[in-house]
Amino acid sequence: MSYLLQSLQAGSLSLANRLVMPPMATSKADSDGKVNAGVLDYYTEKSAGGYLSLVIIEHSFIQQAGKASENQLSVADDSVIEELRKLANVIHRNGAKAIMQINHAGSAADEKVIGEIPVGPSVLANPRKGTIPRELTHQDITAIVKAFQNAARRVKEAGFDGVEIHSAHGYLLNQFFSPLTNKRVDEYGGDVHNRIRLHREVIAAVREVVGEDYPILLRLGASDYIEGGTTIEDSKIAAQEFEKAGVNILDISGGFSGYVVPGNNSQGYFAPLTEAIKQVVSIPVILTGGIIDVQVAEQLLAEGKADLIGVGRAVFKDSNWAKKAVESLR
């Protein structure tokens, strides 16, 4: 049997195959972040037929100060739950599982969008955006943990099968993880254990509100690919701590490099990261990154590079990609 067509059990999450649609921002939401017909139509089309076992909804902001862009989806207040439930339902009707990714942009936010100076772990320019943030106080950090917790509660109430915490692509949690942007001298700065303290607090708060059996995923920017930034050695330590904290699946991507590896366009370019992390954790690991050929996905699974394969841009360009891939393996 094909590796890609094998089922997988991760905690209480049962997946029919190993094919995942990773989160990709669409900027289709209403100006207040609510789901609308455009969002529903997009995800209905992408998940049709249930060929993708798992659809991870694009990053959604947990509070106004963490909004990354105009027309980004919101999980910031209870008024969004009813429309989010419609989104979960269309994916379920198509035979796939639905996860929602929750995020705070930190210093990657735009002052024009959020109406205030963006925040970050330290007063250092964001390497991707150039924005210089205001340094978060302990009181601010406590409020952000609570915002992640409330967002996760809304995701569960809306009927999603799990929640994904975003710590990649240079957003807030990634900013705490990376030495490029975290020069704090308190308990949130210094060695890698301190730089992931906020992650552990967020995971604990989310677990408290969603219960023991609800799947928690974490998207980790496992390397910045910039001198002085995070390395795979940092991420191996972090991954083990996240597993101990109760994360059920790790979704691996880039840090301040974004969703690419500079100078590497090969299919599955994050494979060295996922392979290294798989060796130190027992939970499933998702590999994304430029995969467009089903046989490459098969080979990456066969070689033990990952447990699940995320195909983003190929599915974005061709809504029938997953159907053709699965049928070619049957």
mmCIF file of C-alpha atoms in Angstrom:
data_model
loop_
_atom_site.group_PDB
_atom_site.id
_atom_site.type_symbol
_atom_site.label_atom_id
_atom_site.label_comp_id
_atom_site.label_asym_id
_atom_site.label_seq_id
_atom_site.Cartn_x
_atom_site.Cartn_y
_atom_site.Cartn_z
ATOM 1 C CA MET A 1 0.000 0.000 0.000
ATOM 2 C CA SER A 2 1.066 3.565 -0.714
ATOM 3 C CA TYR A 3 2.654 5.436 2.197
ATOM 4 C CA LEU A 4 0.552 8.499 1.423
ATOM 5 C CA LEU A 5 -2.697 6.523 1.631
ATOM 6 C CA GLN A 6 -2.001 5.032 5.060
ATOM 7 C CA SER A 7 -4.173 6.237 7.925
ATOM 8 C CA LEU A 8 -2.708 7.927 10.988
ATOM 9 C CA GLN A 9 -3.852 8.338 14.579
ATOM 10 C CA ALA A 10 -2.514 11.300 16.579
ATOM 11 C CA GLY A 11 -4.105 11.433 20.006
ATOM 12 C CA SER A 12 -7.830 11.593 19.331
ATOM 13 C CA LEU A 13 -7.335 12.760 15.739
ATOM 14 C CA SER A 14 -7.953 10.063 13.114
ATOM 15 C CA LEU A 15 -6.668 10.863 9.636
ATOM 16 C CA ALA A 16 -7.635 8.808 6.583
ATOM 17 C CA ASN A 17 -4.335 9.457 4.793
ATOM 18 C CA ARG A 18 -1.110 11.440 5.142
ATOM 19 C CA LEU A 19 -2.036 14.376 2.885
ATOM 20 C CA VAL A 20 -2.476 17.786 4.532
ATOM 21 C CA MET A 21 -3.457 21.186 3.197
ATOM 22 C CA PRO A 22 -1.241 23.543 5.214
ATOM 23 C CA PRO A 23 -2.372 27.009 6.301
ATOM 24 C CA MET A 24 -2.149 29.611 3.524
ATOM 25 C CA ALA A 25 -3.414 33.157 3.982
ATOM 26 C CA THR A 26 -6.156 34.055 1.521
ATOM 27 C CA SER A 27 -7.113 37.601 2.700
ATOM 28 C CA LYS A 28 -10.716 36.721 1.849
ATOM 29 C CA ALA A 29 -12.321 37.467 5.242
ATOM 30 C CA ASP A 30 -14.518 40.489 5.944
ATOM 31 C CA SER A 31 -12.767 43.609 7.269
ATOM 32 C CA ASP A 32 -13.736 42.572 10.809
ATOM 33 C CA GLY A 33 -12.205 39.112 10.256
ATOM 34 C CA LYS A 34 -15.461 37.197 9.911
ATOM 35 C CA VAL A 35 -15.941 34.220 7.612
ATOM 36 C CA ASN A 36 -17.940 35.109 4.506
ATOM 37 C CA ALA A 37 -19.141 33.401 1.334
ATOM 38 C CA GLY A 38 -15.747 33.864 -0.339
ATOM 39 C CA VAL A 39 -13.969 32.015 2.474
ATOM 40 C CA LEU A 40 -16.571 29.234 2.515
ATOM 41 C CA ASP A 41 -16.442 28.790 -1.273
ATOM 42 C CA TYR A 42 -12.625 28.623 -1.245
ATOM 43 C CA TYR A 43 -12.404 25.916 1.425
ATOM 44 C CA THR A 44 -15.360 24.008 -0.036
ATOM 45 C CA GLU A 45 -13.522 23.811 -3.360
ATOM 46 C CA LYS A 46 -10.141 22.876 -1.850
ATOM 47 C CA SER A 47 -11.488 20.111 0.432
ATOM 48 C CA ALA A 48 -13.949 18.604 -2.078
ATOM 49 C CA GLY A 49 -13.970 14.813 -2.197
ATOM 50 C CA GLY A 50 -12.104 14.287 1.061
ATOM 51 C CA TYR A 51 -8.822 13.545 -0.735
ATOM 52 C CA LEU A 52 -7.025 15.755 1.768
ATOM 53 C CA SER A 53 -7.318 14.088 5.155
ATOM 54 C CA LEU A 54 -6.610 17.325 7.024
ATOM 55 C CA VAL A 55 -7.180 20.985 6.209
ATOM 56 C CA ILE A 56 -5.421 23.547 8.411
ATOM 57 C CA ILE A 57 -7.174 26.901 8.141
ATOM 58 C CA GLU A 58 -4.969 29.939 7.576
ATOM 59 C CA HIS A 59 -3.578 31.929 10.506
ATOM 60 C CA SER A 60 -6.252 33.861 12.375
ATOM 61 C CA PHE A 61 -5.609 36.714 14.790
ATOM 62 C CA ILE A 62 -6.234 36.278 18.515
ATOM 63 C CA GLN A 63 -6.424 40.005 19.346
ATOM 64 C CA GLN A 64 -6.450 43.262 17.383
ATOM 65 C CA ALA A 65 -2.826 44.057 18.326
ATOM 66 C CA GLY A 66 -1.808 40.748 16.752
ATOM 67 C CA LYS A 67 -3.593 41.196 13.423
ATOM 68 C CA ALA A 68 -1.129 40.575 10.581
ATOM 69 C CA SER A 69 -3.030 42.094 7.667
ATOM 70 C CA GLU A 70 -6.327 43.426 6.358
ATOM 71 C CA ASN A 71 -8.986 40.778 5.686
ATOM 72 C CA GLN A 72 -7.264 38.236 7.934
ATOM 73 C CA LEU A 73 -9.574 35.764 9.668
ATOM 74 C CA SER A 74 -10.362 36.496 13.321
ATOM 75 C CA VAL A 75 -10.656 34.304 16.399
ATOM 76 C CA ALA A 76 -10.486 37.387 18.632
ATOM 77 C CA ASP A 77 -14.001 37.464 20.093
ATOM 78 C CA ASP A 78 -17.045 35.263 20.535
ATOM 79 C CA SER A 79 -18.981 36.948 17.725
ATOM 80 C CA VAL A 80 -16.957 34.981 15.154
ATOM 81 C CA ILE A 81 -17.897 31.511 16.457
ATOM 82 C CA GLU A 82 -21.139 31.102 14.517
ATOM 83 C CA GLU A 83 -19.536 31.828 11.130
ATOM 84 C CA LEU A 84 -16.470 29.705 11.991
ATOM 85 C CA ARG A 85 -18.834 26.804 12.643
ATOM 86 C CA LYS A 86 -20.033 27.072 9.024
ATOM 87 C CA LEU A 87 -16.404 26.809 7.898
ATOM 88 C CA ALA A 88 -15.767 23.691 9.985
ATOM 89 C CA ASN A 89 -18.998 22.182 8.670
ATOM 90 C CA VAL A 90 -18.165 22.592 4.967
ATOM 91 C CA ILE A 91 -14.840 20.819 5.445
ATOM 92 C CA HIS A 92 -16.455 18.030 7.464
ATOM 93 C CA ARG A 93 -19.163 17.559 4.833
ATOM 94 C CA ASN A 94 -16.386 17.067 2.280
ATOM 95 C CA GLY A 95 -14.901 14.264 4.374
ATOM 96 C CA ALA A 96 -11.806 16.006 5.791
ATOM 97 C CA LYS A 97 -10.744 16.990 9.302
ATOM 98 C CA ALA A 98 -10.421 20.709 10.049
ATOM 99 C CA ILE A 99 -7.842 22.446 12.240
ATOM 100 C CA MET A 100 -7.684 26.191 12.845
ATOM 101 C CA GLN A 101 -4.378 28.026 13.200
ATOM 102 C CA ILE A 102 -4.286 30.827 15.778
ATOM 103 C CA ASN A 103 -1.666 33.559 15.744
ATOM 104 C CA HIS A 104 -0.346 36.840 17.094
ATOM 105 C CA ALA A 105 1.761 38.765 14.584
ATOM 106 C CA GLY A 106 3.824 40.662 17.178
ATOM 107 C CA SER A 107 6.306 42.997 15.456
ATOM 108 C CA ALA A 108 5.178 41.667 12.058
ATOM 109 C CA ALA A 109 1.912 43.579 12.495
ATOM 110 C CA ASP A 110 1.316 46.816 10.595
ATOM 111 C CA GLU A 111 0.624 49.945 12.668
ATOM 112 C CA LYS A 112 -1.866 51.106 10.027
ATOM 113 C CA VAL A 113 -3.828 47.855 10.424
ATOM 114 C CA ILE A 114 -3.804 47.538 14.220
ATOM 115 C CA GLY A 115 -3.949 51.232 15.114
ATOM 116 C CA GLU A 116 -1.012 51.150 17.530
ATOM 117 C CA ILE A 117 2.714 50.459 17.690
ATOM 118 C CA PRO A 118 3.296 46.699 17.244
ATOM 119 C CA VAL A 119 4.682 44.680 20.157
ATOM 120 C CA GLY A 120 7.544 42.221 20.439
ATOM 121 C CA PRO A 121 9.837 40.521 22.928
ATOM 122 C CA SER A 122 12.510 43.249 22.576
ATOM 123 C CA VAL A 123 12.922 46.655 20.944
ATOM 124 C CA LEU A 124 14.608 45.200 17.854
ATOM 125 C CA ALA A 125 13.681 45.544 14.206
ATOM 126 C CA ASN A 126 11.732 42.627 12.762
ATOM 127 C CA PRO A 127 14.140 41.015 10.236
ATOM 128 C CA ARG A 128 11.368 40.467 7.689
ATOM 129 C CA LYS A 129 9.376 43.679 8.134
ATOM 130 C CA GLY A 130 11.807 46.216 9.580
ATOM 131 C CA THR A 131 9.229 47.243 12.185
ATOM 132 C CA ILE A 132 10.613 48.295 15.574
ATOM 133 C CA PRO A 133 8.144 47.162 18.254
ATOM 134 C CA ARG A 134 7.315 48.182 21.784
ATOM 135 C CA GLU A 135 8.694 45.654 24.298
ATOM 136 C CA LEU A 136 6.042 43.524 25.949
ATOM 137 C CA THR A 137 5.588 43.845 29.701
ATOM 138 C CA HIS A 138 4.779 40.899 31.953
ATOM 139 C CA GLN A 139 1.209 42.167 32.096
ATOM 140 C CA ASP A 140 1.058 42.213 28.289
ATOM 141 C CA ILE A 141 2.407 38.657 28.128
ATOM 142 C CA THR A 142 -0.222 37.413 30.572
ATOM 143 C CA ALA A 143 -2.940 39.001 28.412
ATOM 144 C CA ILE A 144 -1.540 37.360 25.260
ATOM 145 C CA VAL A 145 -1.537 33.926 26.896
ATOM 146 C CA LYS A 146 -5.182 34.514 27.846
ATOM 147 C CA ALA A 147 -5.962 35.622 24.277
ATOM 148 C CA PHE A 148 -4.477 32.398 22.878
ATOM 149 C CA GLN A 149 -6.522 30.434 25.415
ATOM 150 C CA ASN A 150 -9.778 32.178 24.506
ATOM 151 C CA ALA A 151 -9.061 31.751 20.799
ATOM 152 C CA ALA A 152 -8.567 28.003 21.275
ATOM 153 C CA ARG A 153 -11.852 27.784 23.190
ATOM 154 C CA ARG A 154 -13.640 29.469 20.276
ATOM 155 C CA VAL A 155 -12.031 27.081 17.794
ATOM 156 C CA LYS A 156 -13.312 24.105 19.779
ATOM 157 C CA GLU A 157 -16.770 25.642 20.255
ATOM 158 C CA ALA A 158 -16.966 26.202 16.481
ATOM 159 C CA GLY A 159 -16.573 22.447 15.940
ATOM 160 C CA PHE A 160 -13.029 22.214 14.612
ATOM 161 C CA ASP A 161 -11.131 18.966 15.164
ATOM 162 C CA GLY A 162 -8.140 20.702 16.734
ATOM 163 C CA VAL A 163 -6.182 23.929 17.044
ATOM 164 C CA GLU A 164 -2.725 24.870 15.746
ATOM 165 C CA ILE A 165 -0.532 27.389 17.596
ATOM 166 C CA HIS A 166 1.566 29.431 15.145
ATOM 167 C CA SER A 167 5.265 29.877 15.983
ATOM 168 C CA ALA A 168 6.806 30.249 12.537
ATOM 169 C CA HIS A 169 7.445 32.785 9.760
ATOM 170 C CA GLY A 170 8.637 35.522 12.134
ATOM 171 C CA TYR A 171 5.394 36.032 14.060
ATOM 172 C CA LEU A 172 5.232 36.692 17.814
ATOM 173 C CA LEU A 173 5.952 33.255 19.293
ATOM 174 C CA ASN A 174 8.683 32.808 16.695
ATOM 175 C CA GLN A 175 10.068 36.213 17.748
ATOM 176 C CA PHE A 176 10.413 34.930 21.319
ATOM 177 C CA PHE A 177 12.081 31.723 20.059
ATOM 178 C CA SER A 178 14.628 33.496 17.859
ATOM 179 C CA PRO A 179 17.776 35.120 19.304
ATOM 180 C CA LEU A 180 17.518 37.643 16.451
ATOM 181 C CA THR A 181 14.531 39.323 18.091
ATOM 182 C CA ASN A 182 14.640 38.142 21.718
ATOM 183 C CA LYS A 183 17.298 39.876 23.815
ATOM 184 C CA ARG A 184 15.247 39.899 27.017
ATOM 185 C CA VAL A 185 17.081 39.622 30.322
ATOM 186 C CA ASP A 186 14.125 38.228 32.294
ATOM 187 C CA GLU A 187 12.798 34.655 32.398
ATOM 188 C CA TYR A 188 11.598 34.919 28.752
ATOM 189 C CA GLY A 189 15.079 35.534 27.319
ATOM 190 C CA GLY A 190 18.466 33.862 27.222
ATOM 191 C CA ASP A 191 18.779 30.144 26.559
ATOM 192 C CA VAL A 192 16.366 28.180 24.422
ATOM 193 C CA HIS A 193 14.390 26.956 27.446
ATOM 194 C CA ASN A 194 13.660 30.555 28.446
ATOM 195 C CA ARG A 195 12.922 31.599 24.871
ATOM 196 C CA ILE A 196 10.173 28.926 24.676
ATOM 197 C CA ARG A 197 8.737 29.717 28.119
ATOM 198 C CA LEU A 198 5.917 31.690 26.482
ATOM 199 C CA HIS A 199 5.194 28.738 24.169
ATOM 200 C CA ARG A 200 4.884 26.414 27.160
ATOM 201 C CA GLU A 201 2.576 28.869 28.925
ATOM 202 C CA VAL A 202 0.391 29.135 25.807
ATOM 203 C CA ILE A 203 0.257 25.347 25.363
ATOM 204 C CA ALA A 204 -0.692 24.874 29.037
ATOM 205 C CA ALA A 205 -3.404 27.541 28.849
ATOM 206 C CA VAL A 206 -4.828 26.058 25.637
ATOM 207 C CA ARG A 207 -4.763 22.537 27.069
ATOM 208 C CA GLU A 208 -6.572 23.756 30.182
ATOM 209 C CA VAL A 209 -9.486 25.149 28.179
ATOM 210 C CA VAL A 210 -9.824 22.505 25.420
ATOM 211 C CA GLY A 211 -9.387 19.436 27.655
ATOM 212 C CA GLU A 212 -7.013 16.483 27.590
ATOM 213 C CA ASP A 213 -8.343 14.793 24.442
ATOM 214 C CA TYR A 214 -8.491 17.750 22.053
ATOM 215 C CA PRO A 215 -5.679 17.831 19.465
ATOM 216 C CA ILE A 216 -3.134 20.644 19.738
ATOM 217 C CA LEU A 217 -0.733 21.228 16.855
ATOM 218 C CA LEU A 218 2.179 23.645 16.854
ATOM 219 C CA ARG A 219 3.770 25.127 13.751
ATOM 220 C CA LEU A 220 7.433 25.691 14.478
ATOM 221 C CA GLY A 221 9.821 27.850 12.482
ATOM 222 C CA ALA A 222 12.618 25.388 13.056
ATOM 223 C CA SER A 223 15.440 27.445 11.526
ATOM 224 C CA ASP A 224 15.878 31.111 10.640
ATOM 225 C CA TYR A 225 18.600 30.329 8.067
ATOM 226 C CA ILE A 226 20.209 33.595 9.228
ATOM 227 C CA GLU A 227 23.475 33.888 11.155
ATOM 228 C CA GLY A 228 22.725 34.316 14.852
ATOM 229 C CA GLY A 229 19.176 33.005 14.444
ATOM 230 C CA THR A 230 17.520 29.764 15.500
ATOM 231 C CA THR A 231 19.072 26.478 14.420
ATOM 232 C CA ILE A 232 17.878 22.895 14.210
ATOM 233 C CA GLU A 233 19.691 22.212 17.494
ATOM 234 C CA ASP A 234 17.462 24.794 19.216
ATOM 235 C CA SER A 235 14.416 23.253 17.566
ATOM 236 C CA LYS A 236 15.230 19.699 18.653
ATOM 237 C CA ILE A 237 15.231 20.916 22.266
ATOM 238 C CA ALA A 238 12.046 22.919 21.700
ATOM 239 C CA ALA A 239 10.269 20.022 19.969
ATOM 240 C CA GLN A 240 10.932 17.690 22.904
ATOM 241 C CA GLU A 241 9.627 20.300 25.347
ATOM 242 C CA PHE A 242 6.499 20.861 23.263
ATOM 243 C CA GLU A 243 5.788 17.133 23.200
ATOM 244 C CA LYS A 244 6.146 17.018 27.008
ATOM 245 C CA ALA A 245 3.815 20.012 27.272
ATOM 246 C CA GLY A 246 1.071 18.153 25.398
ATOM 247 C CA VAL A 247 1.401 19.039 21.705
ATOM 248 C CA ASN A 248 0.019 16.208 19.539
ATOM 249 C CA ILE A 249 1.518 17.093 16.126
ATOM 250 C CA LEU A 250 4.449 19.305 15.099
ATOM 251 C CA ASP A 251 4.094 21.211 11.828
ATOM 252 C CA ILE A 252 7.560 22.292 10.658
ATOM 253 C CA SER A 253 8.366 25.359 8.573
ATOM 254 C CA GLY A 254 10.882 28.214 8.480
ATOM 255 C CA GLY A 255 11.434 30.988 10.981
ATOM 256 C CA PHE A 256 12.492 34.413 9.749
ATOM 257 C CA SER A 257 13.169 32.822 6.359
ATOM 258 C CA GLY A 258 9.391 32.433 6.052
ATOM 259 C CA TYR A 259 8.049 29.380 4.222
ATOM 260 C CA VAL A 260 11.150 29.058 2.031
ATOM 261 C CA VAL A 261 14.776 28.001 2.415
ATOM 262 C CA PRO A 262 17.082 30.577 0.805
ATOM 263 C CA GLY A 263 18.743 29.100 -2.270
ATOM 264 C CA ASN A 264 16.911 25.775 -2.096
ATOM 265 C CA ASN A 265 13.995 25.089 -4.441
ATOM 266 C CA SER A 266 14.037 21.288 -4.169
ATOM 267 C CA GLN A 267 10.767 19.558 -3.321
ATOM 268 C CA GLY A 268 10.436 19.024 0.437
ATOM 269 C CA TYR A 269 13.186 21.522 1.250
ATOM 270 C CA PHE A 270 12.367 21.437 4.988
ATOM 271 C CA ALA A 271 13.059 17.667 5.076
ATOM 272 C CA PRO A 272 16.402 18.017 6.940
ATOM 273 C CA LEU A 273 14.507 19.813 9.721
ATOM 274 C CA THR A 274 11.634 17.324 9.959
ATOM 275 C CA GLU A 275 13.975 14.345 9.803
ATOM 276 C CA ALA A 276 16.074 15.700 12.680
ATOM 277 C CA ILE A 277 13.002 16.498 14.772
ATOM 278 C CA LYS A 278 11.409 13.104 14.086
ATOM 279 C CA GLN A 279 14.457 11.484 15.665
ATOM 280 C CA VAL A 280 13.839 13.182 19.035
ATOM 281 C CA VAL A 281 10.020 13.071 19.374
ATOM 282 C CA SER A 282 7.376 10.346 19.188
ATOM 283 C CA ILE A 283 4.522 12.558 17.945
ATOM 284 C CA PRO A 284 3.781 12.973 14.211
ATOM 285 C CA VAL A 285 5.657 15.603 12.201
ATOM 286 C CA ILE A 286 4.287 17.450 9.150
ATOM 287 C CA LEU A 287 6.644 18.302 6.265
ATOM 288 C CA THR A 288 5.748 21.053 3.790
ATOM 289 C CA GLY A 289 7.817 22.961 1.290
ATOM 290 C CA GLY A 290 7.570 23.001 -2.491
ATOM 291 C CA ILE A 291 6.146 19.488 -2.921
ATOM 292 C CA ILE A 292 4.336 19.239 -6.250
ATOM 293 C CA ASP A 293 4.828 15.595 -7.321
ATOM 294 C CA VAL A 294 3.006 12.772 -5.566
ATOM 295 C CA GLN A 295 5.949 10.395 -6.032
ATOM 296 C CA VAL A 296 8.190 12.836 -4.158
ATOM 297 C CA ALA A 297 5.647 12.859 -1.304
ATOM 298 C CA GLU A 298 5.706 9.044 -1.318
ATOM 299 C CA GLN A 299 9.507 8.959 -1.239
ATOM 300 C CA LEU A 300 9.755 11.457 1.638
ATOM 301 C CA LEU A 301 7.390 9.320 3.709
ATOM 302 C CA ALA A 302 9.159 6.102 2.723
ATOM 303 C CA GLU A 303 12.494 7.559 3.816
ATOM 304 C CA GLY A 304 11.088 8.529 7.208
ATOM 305 C CA LYS A 305 11.544 12.258 6.664
ATOM 306 C CA ALA A 306 8.077 12.973 8.108
ATOM 307 C CA ASP A 307 4.736 11.418 9.037
ATOM 308 C CA LEU A 308 2.449 13.767 7.123
ATOM 309 C CA ILE A 309 2.954 15.745 3.914
ATOM 310 C CA GLY A 310 1.650 19.276 3.478
ATOM 311 C CA VAL A 311 1.007 20.397 -0.088
ATOM 312 C CA GLY A 312 0.208 24.086 -0.289
ATOM 313 C CA ARG A 313 0.965 25.960 -3.459
ATOM 314 C CA ALA A 314 0.191 22.986 -5.743
ATOM 315 C CA VAL A 315 -3.278 22.684 -4.164
ATOM 316 C CA PHE A 316 -3.671 26.468 -4.257
ATOM 317 C CA LYS A 317 -3.021 26.449 -8.015
ATOM 318 C CA ASP A 318 -5.002 23.290 -8.783
ATOM 319 C CA SER A 319 -7.962 22.317 -6.583
ATOM 320 C CA ASN A 320 -7.929 18.835 -8.160
ATOM 321 C CA TRP A 321 -4.285 18.158 -7.233
ATOM 322 C CA ALA A 322 -5.153 15.995 -4.210
ATOM 323 C CA LYS A 323 -7.759 14.025 -6.166
ATOM 324 C CA LYS A 324 -5.309 13.264 -8.960
ATOM 325 C CA ALA A 325 -2.555 12.401 -6.467
ATOM 326 C CA VAL A 326 -4.676 9.981 -4.436
ATOM 327 C CA GLU A 327 -6.252 8.319 -7.475
ATOM 328 C CA SER A 328 -2.817 7.813 -9.047
ATOM 329 C CA LEU A 329 -1.787 5.721 -6.017
ATOM 330 C CA ARG A 330 -4.859 3.517 -5.818
#
